[in-house]
Amino acid sequence: MEQSSIKKYIQQVCVRASNASRTSAMRSTQEKNRLLDLIIKNITKNTKSIQRNNSLDIKAAIKNKIQEAMIDRLTLTPKRIKSMCDGLQAIIKIPDTLYKLVNSKKQKNGITVSQMRVPLGVIAMIYESRPNVTIDAAGLCLKSGNSVILRGGSEAIHTNKILMKIIKMSLQKSNFDNYMVQLIETTDRNAVNHLLKMDKCIDVIIPRGGKSLIKKVSKDSKIPVIKHLDGNCHVYVDKYAKEQLAEKIVINSKTQRYGVCNAMETLLIHEKFSKDSTRSIVNKLLEMGVELRGCRKTKKINNKIRIATEEDWFTEYLAPILSVKIVSNIDEAINHIEKYGSKHTEAIISDNDKQIDKFTKIVNSSSVMSNTSTRFADGFEYGLGAEIGISTDKLHARGPVGLEGLTNLKFVVSSKGKIRN
């Protein structure tokens, strides 16, 4: 496709999305829920077709020597397809707060001031490898009254096309505007460049993928961006931690799934935590095939541990590699997180309420856990239905972004003919 044609195509998609977003206001909660239920049924009915198309993308990814973490994100097993449907089912169950008046108050001047929760308008999703985002984003945007433009990575094009076909089929059957959900079907990278300039039509951009993608979108976009750059998540094992609990949470936070943004990448252990338990945790991680890179104190525990570089402390590995540091107190742990962390998710394991209180108040991340695996930092697990992304910024949305993060409040003012003197 020529550059002029790509630009025209993107403009057409954006105008259609903008027009479609205005039709959502008159749709009832029941209509939206029935649409999502139909998408679930059509996904279930077409599971084999989805896997067949997904296998084409996986074969191409292997041939192109794409990283294992990305191939893992790309892969749709029957369990993951069911999980997508579960996410939609959870969205159906979430109460619809759109267009309801809240915080109403009659002023002394005679006017009544209320607030109404409304959709943002048009959301553009730019993402790599994760075809489940296609369904999560469509479901969340449809329920929250937004239209959405989806631009998945070229490595998932076959999977995204079949999922989009299922969504379109469901939109048509439910008499919704076909352009409420659109997929950018060209894999030409210039499509993204044009998309980032469509500030007259698009209200927010949400990128999900590698650091280079997030940086590019943040730098080049004329449109507000909801994003997180890295998932350099930390677990701090306090001196008051229960030994078995600490081992269980540490192992789960790292090894339950490597290639995800809420996996632990750095383990911080208080020097007065049980030496035997520290050794047990380290040895178990090594036995499970996790490469450990640690400080000099950590190196003394097991000679297989490599000395960590300064870069290692900053790194989101998305692989069976873990940085480990022995710290002298909770303040050193907090300072380490402040210096090297990405403000995504951090956890403290402790049986001391004062230590937990200090950690949760001071650590400046979008999710802070106590005695809980970092793997729970997820919209579905938080009861948001699904998540359209995670924000480590402080404005508008923070943490996993669900339905409410795709809306905002406008003022609605009424009176019986009041004029200002």
CSV table of C-alpha atoms in Angstrom, one decimal:
chain,number,residue,atom,x,y,z
A,1,MET,CA,0.0,0.0,0.0
A,2,GLU,CA,1.4,3.4,-1.0
A,3,GLN,CA,2.0,6.0,1.7
A,4,SER,CA,-0.8,8.3,0.5
A,5,SER,CA,-3.1,5.3,0.5
A,6,ILE,CA,-2.1,4.4,4.1
A,7,LYS,CA,-2.7,7.9,5.3
A,8,LYS,CA,-6.2,8.0,3.6
A,9,TYR,CA,-7.0,4.6,5.0
A,10,ILE,CA,-6.1,5.6,8.6
A,11,GLN,CA,-8.1,8.8,8.3
A,12,GLN,CA,-11.1,6.9,7.1
A,13,VAL,CA,-10.8,4.4,10.0
A,14,CYS,CA,-10.5,7.3,12.6
A,15,VAL,CA,-13.5,9.2,11.2
A,16,ARG,CA,-15.6,6.1,11.2
A,17,ALA,CA,-14.6,5.4,14.8
A,18,SER,CA,-15.4,8.9,15.9
A,19,ASN,CA,-18.8,8.8,14.3
A,20,ALA,CA,-19.5,5.4,15.8
A,21,SER,CA,-18.6,6.5,19.3
A,22,ARG,CA,-21.5,9.0,19.3
A,23,THR,CA,-24.0,6.1,18.7
A,24,SER,CA,-23.1,4.4,22.0
A,25,ALA,CA,-24.9,6.8,24.3
A,26,MET,CA,-28.3,5.4,23.4
A,27,ARG,CA,-27.3,1.8,24.0
A,28,SER,CA,-28.7,0.2,27.1
A,29,THR,CA,-26.6,-1.9,29.5
A,30,GLN,CA,-28.7,-5.0,28.5
A,31,GLU,CA,-27.9,-4.5,24.8
A,32,LYS,CA,-24.2,-4.1,25.5
A,33,ASN,CA,-24.2,-7.2,27.8
A,34,ARG,CA,-26.0,-9.3,25.1
A,35,LEU,CA,-23.4,-8.2,22.6
A,36,LEU,CA,-20.6,-9.4,24.8
A,37,ASP,CA,-22.4,-12.6,25.5
A,38,LEU,CA,-22.7,-13.2,21.8
A,39,ILE,CA,-19.0,-12.6,21.3
A,40,ILE,CA,-18.3,-15.2,24.0
A,41,LYS,CA,-20.5,-17.7,22.1
A,42,ASN,CA,-18.9,-17.0,18.8
A,43,ILE,CA,-15.4,-17.3,20.2
A,44,THR,CA,-16.3,-20.7,21.8
A,45,LYS,CA,-17.9,-21.9,18.6
A,46,ASN,CA,-14.8,-20.9,16.5
A,47,THR,CA,-12.1,-22.1,18.9
A,48,LYS,CA,-10.5,-24.5,16.3
A,49,SER,CA,-10.5,-21.8,13.7
A,50,ILE,CA,-8.8,-19.4,16.1
A,51,GLN,CA,-6.1,-21.9,17.0
A,52,ARG,CA,-5.6,-22.8,13.3
A,53,ASN,CA,-4.9,-19.1,12.5
A,54,ASN,CA,-2.8,-18.7,15.6
A,55,SER,CA,-0.6,-21.6,14.6
A,56,LEU,CA,0.2,-19.7,11.3
A,57,ASP,CA,1.5,-16.8,13.4
A,58,ILE,CA,3.4,-19.1,15.8
A,59,LYS,CA,5.1,-20.9,12.9
A,60,ALA,CA,6.1,-17.5,11.3
A,61,ALA,CA,7.4,-16.3,14.7
A,62,ILE,CA,9.6,-19.3,15.1
A,63,LYS,CA,10.9,-19.0,11.6
A,64,ASN,CA,11.7,-15.3,12.2
A,65,LYS,CA,13.5,-16.2,15.5
A,66,ILE,CA,11.3,-14.0,17.6
A,67,GLN,CA,12.0,-14.1,21.4
A,68,GLU,CA,10.5,-16.9,23.4
A,69,ALA,CA,8.7,-14.4,25.7
A,70,MET,CA,6.9,-12.9,22.7
A,71,ILE,CA,6.0,-16.3,21.3
A,72,ASP,CA,4.5,-17.2,24.7
A,73,ARG,CA,2.4,-14.0,24.6
A,74,LEU,CA,1.4,-14.8,21.0
A,75,THR,CA,0.2,-18.3,21.8
A,76,LEU,CA,-3.5,-19.0,22.3
A,77,THR,CA,-4.1,-22.4,24.0
A,78,PRO,CA,-7.7,-23.6,24.7
A,79,LYS,CA,-7.1,-22.5,28.3
A,80,ARG,CA,-6.2,-19.0,27.2
A,81,ILE,CA,-9.1,-18.8,24.8
A,82,LYS,CA,-11.4,-19.8,27.7
A,83,SER,CA,-9.7,-17.1,29.8
A,84,MET,CA,-10.5,-14.5,27.2
A,85,CYS,CA,-14.2,-15.6,27.4
A,86,ASP,CA,-14.0,-15.5,31.2
A,87,GLY,CA,-12.7,-11.9,31.0
A,88,LEU,CA,-15.7,-10.9,28.9
A,89,GLN,CA,-18.1,-12.7,31.3
A,90,ALA,CA,-16.6,-10.7,34.1
A,91,ILE,CA,-17.1,-7.5,32.2
A,92,ILE,CA,-20.7,-8.3,31.7
A,93,LYS,CA,-21.1,-8.7,35.5
A,94,ILE,CA,-19.6,-5.3,36.3
A,95,PRO,CA,-22.2,-2.6,37.0
A,96,ASP,CA,-22.7,0.0,34.3
A,97,THR,CA,-22.2,3.4,35.8
A,98,LEU,CA,-22.4,5.3,32.5
A,99,TYR,CA,-24.7,8.4,32.2
A,100,LYS,CA,-25.8,8.2,35.8
A,101,LEU,CA,-25.8,11.5,37.8
A,102,VAL,CA,-23.7,11.5,40.9
A,103,ASN,CA,-22.5,14.0,43.5
A,104,SER,CA,-25.6,16.1,43.0
A,105,LYS,CA,-25.8,19.2,45.1
A,106,LYS,CA,-28.1,22.2,45.0
A,107,GLN,CA,-26.1,25.4,45.4
A,108,LYS,CA,-27.2,28.6,47.2
A,109,ASN,CA,-27.6,30.3,43.8
A,110,GLY,CA,-30.4,27.9,42.9
A,111,ILE,CA,-28.5,25.7,40.4
A,112,THR,CA,-28.1,22.0,40.9
A,113,VAL,CA,-24.6,20.7,40.0
A,114,SER,CA,-24.1,17.0,39.3
A,115,GLN,CA,-21.5,14.9,37.6
A,116,MET,CA,-22.1,12.2,35.0
A,117,ARG,CA,-19.7,9.4,34.0
A,118,VAL,CA,-19.2,9.4,30.3
A,119,PRO,CA,-16.9,7.5,27.8
A,120,LEU,CA,-13.6,9.0,26.7
A,121,GLY,CA,-14.7,8.6,23.1
A,122,VAL,CA,-12.3,6.9,20.7
A,123,ILE,CA,-9.5,4.6,22.1
A,124,ALA,CA,-6.6,3.5,19.9
A,125,MET,CA,-4.8,0.4,21.0
A,126,ILE,CA,-1.3,-0.3,19.6
A,127,TYR,CA,0.1,-3.6,20.8
A,128,GLU,CA,2.5,-6.4,20.1
A,129,SER,CA,2.0,-10.2,20.0
A,130,ARG,CA,-0.8,-10.4,22.6
A,131,PRO,CA,-3.9,-11.4,20.6
A,132,ASN,CA,-5.9,-11.6,23.8
A,133,VAL,CA,-5.7,-7.8,23.9
A,134,THR,CA,-7.9,-7.8,20.8
A,135,ILE,CA,-10.8,-9.3,22.8
A,136,ASP,CA,-10.1,-7.6,26.1
A,137,ALA,CA,-9.9,-4.1,24.5
A,138,ALA,CA,-13.0,-4.7,22.4
A,139,GLY,CA,-15.0,-5.9,25.5
A,140,LEU,CA,-13.9,-3.1,27.8
A,141,CYS,CA,-14.5,-0.4,25.1
A,142,LEU,CA,-17.9,-1.7,24.1
A,143,LYS,CA,-19.1,-1.9,27.7
A,144,SER,CA,-17.7,1.5,28.6
A,145,GLY,CA,-19.3,3.1,25.5
A,146,ASN,CA,-16.1,3.8,23.6
A,147,SER,CA,-15.2,2.9,20.0
A,148,VAL,CA,-11.8,1.3,19.6
A,149,ILE,CA,-9.2,1.1,16.9
A,150,LEU,CA,-6.9,-1.9,17.2
A,151,ARG,CA,-3.4,-2.0,15.7
A,152,GLY,CA,-1.9,-5.4,16.6
A,153,GLY,CA,1.6,-6.5,15.7
A,154,SER,CA,2.4,-8.1,12.4
A,155,GLU,CA,3.4,-11.3,14.2
A,156,ALA,CA,-0.2,-11.8,15.3
A,157,ILE,CA,-2.0,-10.7,12.1
A,158,HIS,CA,-3.7,-14.0,11.3
A,159,THR,CA,-5.0,-14.4,14.8
A,160,ASN,CA,-6.2,-10.8,15.1
A,161,LYS,CA,-8.0,-11.1,11.8
A,162,ILE,CA,-10.0,-14.1,12.8
A,163,LEU,CA,-10.9,-12.5,16.2
A,164,MET,CA,-11.9,-9.3,14.4
A,165,LYS,CA,-14.1,-11.4,12.1
A,166,ILE,CA,-15.9,-12.8,15.2
A,167,ILE,CA,-16.4,-9.4,16.7
A,168,LYS,CA,-17.7,-7.9,13.4
A,169,MET,CA,-20.1,-10.9,13.1
A,170,SER,CA,-21.4,-10.2,16.6
A,171,LEU,CA,-21.7,-6.4,16.1
A,172,GLN,CA,-23.8,-7.0,13.0
A,173,LYS,CA,-26.0,-9.6,14.6
A,174,SER,CA,-26.6,-7.2,17.6
A,175,ASN,CA,-27.4,-4.2,15.3
A,176,PHE,CA,-24.4,-2.2,16.7
A,177,ASP,CA,-22.4,0.2,14.5
A,178,ASN,CA,-19.9,-2.0,12.7
A,179,TYR,CA,-17.2,0.7,13.3
A,180,MET,CA,-17.3,0.5,17.1
A,181,VAL,CA,-14.4,-1.9,16.8
A,182,GLN,CA,-12.0,-1.7,13.9
A,183,LEU,CA,-8.7,-3.5,13.2
A,184,ILE,CA,-5.9,-1.8,11.2
A,185,GLU,CA,-5.2,-4.7,8.8
A,186,THR,CA,-2.1,-3.3,7.1
A,187,THR,CA,1.2,-4.4,8.8
A,188,ASP,CA,3.0,-1.3,7.3
A,189,ARG,CA,4.6,0.5,10.3
A,190,ASN,CA,3.8,3.9,8.8
A,191,ALA,CA,0.1,3.2,9.7
A,192,VAL,CA,1.2,3.8,13.4
A,193,ASN,CA,2.9,7.1,12.5
A,194,HIS,CA,-0.4,8.3,10.9
A,195,LEU,CA,-2.5,7.0,13.7
A,196,LEU,CA,-0.5,9.0,16.3
A,197,LYS,CA,-1.3,12.2,14.5
A,198,MET,CA,-5.1,11.8,14.5
A,199,ASP,CA,-5.7,14.0,17.5
A,200,LYS,CA,-8.9,15.4,16.0
A,201,CYS,CA,-10.5,11.9,16.1
A,202,ILE,CA,-8.7,9.8,18.8
A,203,ASP,CA,-9.0,10.7,22.5
A,204,VAL,CA,-6.4,8.4,24.0
A,205,ILE,CA,-3.7,6.0,22.8
A,206,ILE,CA,-2.9,2.9,24.8
A,207,PRO,CA,0.3,1.1,23.8
A,208,ARG,CA,1.2,-2.4,25.0
A,209,GLY,CA,4.4,-4.1,24.1
A,210,GLY,CA,8.2,-3.7,24.3
A,211,LYS,CA,10.1,-0.7,25.6
A,212,SER,CA,10.9,0.6,22.1
A,213,LEU,CA,7.2,0.6,21.1
A,214,ILE,CA,6.1,2.5,24.3
A,215,LYS,CA,8.9,5.0,23.9
A,216,LYS,CA,8.1,5.6,20.2
A,217,VAL,CA,4.4,6.1,20.9
A,218,SER,CA,5.1,8.4,23.9
A,219,LYS,CA,7.5,10.5,21.9
A,220,ASP,CA,5.6,10.8,18.6
A,221,SER,CA,2.0,10.9,19.7
A,222,LYS,CA,-0.1,14.1,19.5
A,223,ILE,CA,-2.7,12.3,21.6
A,224,PRO,CA,-2.7,11.6,25.4
A,225,VAL,CA,-1.1,8.2,26.2
A,226,ILE,CA,-1.9,5.7,28.9
A,227,LYS,CA,1.2,3.5,29.4
A,228,HIS,CA,3.8,1.7,31.4
A,229,LEU,CA,7.3,1.4,30.2
A,230,ASP,CA,8.7,-1.6,32.2
A,231,GLY,CA,7.5,-4.2,34.7
A,232,ASN,CA,10.7,-4.3,36.8
A,233,CYS,CA,8.8,-5.7,39.8
A,234,HIS,CA,10.4,-6.3,43.2
A,235,VAL,CA,9.7,-8.6,46.1
A,236,TYR,CA,11.1,-7.6,49.5
A,237,VAL,CA,11.4,-10.4,52.1
A,238,ASP,CA,11.5,-8.7,55.5
A,239,LYS,CA,13.3,-10.0,58.6
A,240,TYR,CA,9.8,-10.7,60.1
A,241,ALA,CA,8.6,-12.8,57.1
A,242,LYS,CA,7.2,-16.3,57.7
A,243,GLU,CA,9.6,-18.7,56.1
A,244,GLN,CA,7.3,-21.0,54.2
A,245,LEU,CA,5.1,-18.1,53.1
A,246,ALA,CA,8.1,-16.2,51.8
A,247,GLU,CA,9.4,-19.2,49.7
A,248,LYS,CA,5.9,-19.8,48.3
A,249,ILE,CA,5.3,-16.2,47.2
A,250,VAL,CA,8.9,-15.7,45.8
A,251,ILE,CA,8.7,-18.8,43.7
A,252,ASN,CA,5.3,-18.0,42.4
A,253,SER,CA,6.1,-14.4,41.7
A,254,LYS,CA,9.0,-15.4,39.5
A,255,THR,CA,8.3,-18.8,38.0
A,256,GLN,CA,4.5,-19.0,37.5
A,257,ARG,CA,5.0,-17.3,34.1
A,258,TYR,CA,8.2,-15.6,33.0
A,259,GLY,CA,7.2,-13.4,30.0
A,260,VAL,CA,4.7,-11.1,31.7
A,261,CYS,CA,5.0,-7.6,33.1
A,262,ASN,CA,3.9,-8.6,36.7
A,263,ALA,CA,6.6,-11.3,37.2
A,264,MET,CA,9.2,-10.5,39.8
A,265,GLU,CA,12.5,-9.4,38.3
A,266,THR,CA,14.4,-8.5,41.5
A,267,LEU,CA,14.4,-10.2,44.9
A,268,LEU,CA,15.4,-8.2,48.0
A,269,ILE,CA,16.1,-10.2,51.2
A,270,HIS,CA,16.7,-8.7,54.7
A,271,GLU,CA,20.1,-9.9,56.0
A,272,LYS,CA,18.4,-11.0,59.3
A,273,PHE,CA,15.8,-13.2,57.5
A,274,SER,CA,16.5,-16.9,58.2
A,275,LYS,CA,19.8,-18.0,56.6
A,276,ASP,CA,18.4,-21.5,56.0
A,277,SER,CA,15.3,-20.2,54.3
A,278,THR,CA,17.3,-17.7,52.2
A,279,ARG,CA,19.5,-20.6,51.0
A,280,SER,CA,16.5,-22.8,50.4
A,281,ILE,CA,14.8,-20.1,48.2
A,282,VAL,CA,18.0,-19.5,46.2
A,283,ASN,CA,18.6,-23.2,45.7
A,284,LYS,CA,15.1,-23.9,44.6
A,285,LEU,CA,15.2,-21.1,42.1
A,286,LEU,CA,18.4,-22.5,40.7
A,287,GLU,CA,16.9,-26.0,40.6
A,288,MET,CA,14.0,-24.6,38.6
A,289,GLY,CA,16.4,-23.3,35.9
A,290,VAL,CA,16.4,-19.6,37.0
A,291,GLU,CA,19.7,-17.8,36.4
A,292,LEU,CA,20.5,-15.7,39.5
A,293,ARG,CA,22.5,-12.5,39.3
A,294,GLY,CA,23.2,-11.1,42.8
A,295,CYS,CA,25.3,-8.9,45.1
A,296,ARG,CA,28.5,-10.1,46.7
A,297,LYS,CA,26.6,-11.3,49.8
A,298,THR,CA,24.2,-13.3,47.6
A,299,LYS,CA,27.2,-14.9,45.7
A,300,LYS,CA,28.4,-16.4,49.0
A,301,ILE,CA,25.1,-18.4,49.3
A,302,ASN,CA,25.7,-20.4,46.1
A,303,ASN,CA,28.7,-20.2,43.7
A,304,LYS,CA,26.4,-20.6,40.7
A,305,ILE,CA,25.2,-17.0,41.2
A,306,ARG,CA,26.7,-14.4,38.9
A,307,ILE,CA,27.6,-11.0,40.2
A,308,ALA,CA,24.9,-8.5,39.0
A,309,THR,CA,25.9,-5.5,37.0
A,310,GLU,CA,24.4,-2.0,37.5
A,311,GLU,CA,22.3,-2.6,34.3
A,312,ASP,CA,20.9,-5.9,35.8
A,313,TRP,CA,19.2,-4.0,38.6
A,314,PHE,CA,17.3,-1.9,36.0
A,315,THR,CA,16.3,-4.9,33.8
A,316,GLU,CA,12.9,-6.4,33.1
A,317,TYR,CA,14.2,-9.8,32.0
A,318,LEU,CA,10.9,-11.4,30.9
A,319,ALA,CA,12.9,-14.7,31.2
A,320,PRO,CA,14.1,-17.2,33.8
A,321,ILE,CA,16.7,-14.7,35.1
A,322,LEU,CA,16.4,-12.9,38.5
A,323,SER,CA,18.5,-10.2,40.3
A,324,VAL,CA,18.9,-10.9,44.0
A,325,LYS,CA,20.2,-8.5,46.7
A,326,ILE,CA,20.7,-8.9,50.5
A,327,VAL,CA,19.7,-5.6,52.2
A,328,SER,CA,20.4,-4.4,55.7
A,329,ASN,CA,16.9,-3.0,56.4
A,330,ILE,CA,13.6,-2.0,55.0
A,331,ASP,CA,14.9,1.5,54.1
A,332,GLU,CA,17.6,0.1,51.9
A,333,ALA,CA,15.0,-2.1,50.1
A,334,ILE,CA,12.7,1.0,49.6
A,335,ASN,CA,15.6,3.1,48.3
A,336,HIS,CA,16.6,0.3,45.9
A,337,ILE,CA,13.1,0.1,44.5
A,338,GLU,CA,12.9,3.9,44.2
A,339,LYS,CA,16.2,4.0,42.2
A,340,TYR,CA,15.8,1.0,40.0
A,341,GLY,CA,12.1,0.2,39.9
A,342,SER,CA,9.6,1.0,37.1
A,343,LYS,CA,6.7,2.0,39.4
A,344,HIS,CA,4.7,-1.1,38.3
A,345,THR,CA,4.3,-3.6,41.2
A,346,GLU,CA,6.3,-4.3,44.4
A,347,ALA,CA,5.6,-6.7,47.2
A,348,ILE,CA,6.6,-7.0,50.9
A,349,ILE,CA,6.6,-10.3,52.7
A,350,SER,CA,6.4,-9.6,56.5
A,351,ASP,CA,4.5,-10.6,59.6
A,352,ASN,CA,5.0,-7.1,61.0
A,353,ASP,CA,2.1,-4.6,60.5
A,354,LYS,CA,4.4,-1.5,61.0
A,355,GLN,CA,6.8,-2.7,58.3
A,356,ILE,CA,3.9,-3.5,55.9
A,357,ASP,CA,2.4,0.0,56.6
A,358,LYS,CA,5.7,1.7,56.0
A,359,PHE,CA,6.3,-0.1,52.7
A,360,THR,CA,2.8,0.4,51.3
A,361,LYS,CA,2.8,4.1,52.1
A,362,ILE,CA,6.3,5.0,50.9
A,363,VAL,CA,6.8,2.7,47.8
A,364,ASN,CA,5.7,4.8,44.9
A,365,SER,CA,4.3,2.2,42.5
A,366,SER,CA,0.9,1.7,40.9
A,367,SER,CA,0.4,-1.6,42.8
A,368,VAL,CA,1.9,-2.4,46.2
A,369,MET,CA,1.3,-5.9,47.6
A,370,SER,CA,1.7,-7.4,51.1
A,371,ASN,CA,2.2,-11.1,51.5
A,372,THR,CA,0.8,-11.6,48.0
A,373,SER,CA,2.4,-12.7,44.7
A,374,THR,CA,3.1,-9.9,42.2
A,375,ARG,CA,1.4,-12.1,39.6
A,376,PHE,CA,-2.0,-10.8,41.0
A,377,ALA,CA,-1.3,-7.3,39.5
A,378,ASP,CA,-3.9,-7.8,36.8
A,379,GLY,CA,-7.2,-6.3,35.9
A,380,PHE,CA,-9.1,-9.6,35.9
A,381,GLU,CA,-7.6,-10.5,39.3
A,382,TYR,CA,-8.5,-7.1,40.7
A,383,GLY,CA,-12.2,-7.6,39.7
A,384,LEU,CA,-12.0,-5.1,36.8
A,385,GLY,CA,-13.2,-7.8,34.4
A,386,ALA,CA,-10.2,-7.5,32.1
A,387,GLU,CA,-7.6,-4.8,31.7
A,388,ILE,CA,-6.9,-2.7,28.6
A,389,GLY,CA,-3.4,-1.9,30.0
A,390,ILE,CA,-1.5,-0.8,33.0
A,391,SER,CA,-0.6,2.8,33.8
A,392,THR,CA,2.4,3.7,35.9
A,393,ASP,CA,1.6,7.4,35.4
A,394,LYS,CA,-0.3,9.4,38.1
A,395,LEU,CA,-2.7,11.3,35.9
A,396,HIS,CA,-6.2,10.0,34.9
A,397,ALA,CA,-5.6,6.3,35.4
A,398,ARG,CA,-3.1,4.4,37.6
A,399,GLY,CA,-2.4,0.6,37.8
A,400,PRO,CA,-4.5,-1.9,35.8
A,401,VAL,CA,-7.0,0.1,33.6
A,402,GLY,CA,-10.5,-1.3,33.5
A,403,LEU,CA,-13.9,0.1,32.7
A,404,GLU,CA,-13.7,3.2,34.9
A,405,GLY,CA,-10.3,4.1,33.5
A,406,LEU,CA,-11.9,4.4,30.1
A,407,THR,CA,-14.4,7.0,31.3
A,408,ASN,CA,-14.3,10.4,33.0
A,409,LEU,CA,-16.7,12.8,34.6
A,410,LYS,CA,-18.5,15.8,33.1
A,411,PHE,CA,-20.5,18.4,35.0
A,412,VAL,CA,-24.3,18.5,34.4
A,413,VAL,CA,-26.0,21.7,35.7
A,414,SER,CA,-29.7,22.3,35.9
A,415,SER,CA,-32.1,24.9,37.3
A,416,LYS,CA,-35.6,26.3,36.7
A,417,GLY,CA,-34.5,29.2,34.5
A,418,LYS,CA,-31.8,30.7,36.7
A,419,ILE,CA,-29.7,33.5,35.3
A,420,ARG,CA,-26.6,35.0,36.8
A,421,ASN,CA,-26.8,38.6,38.2
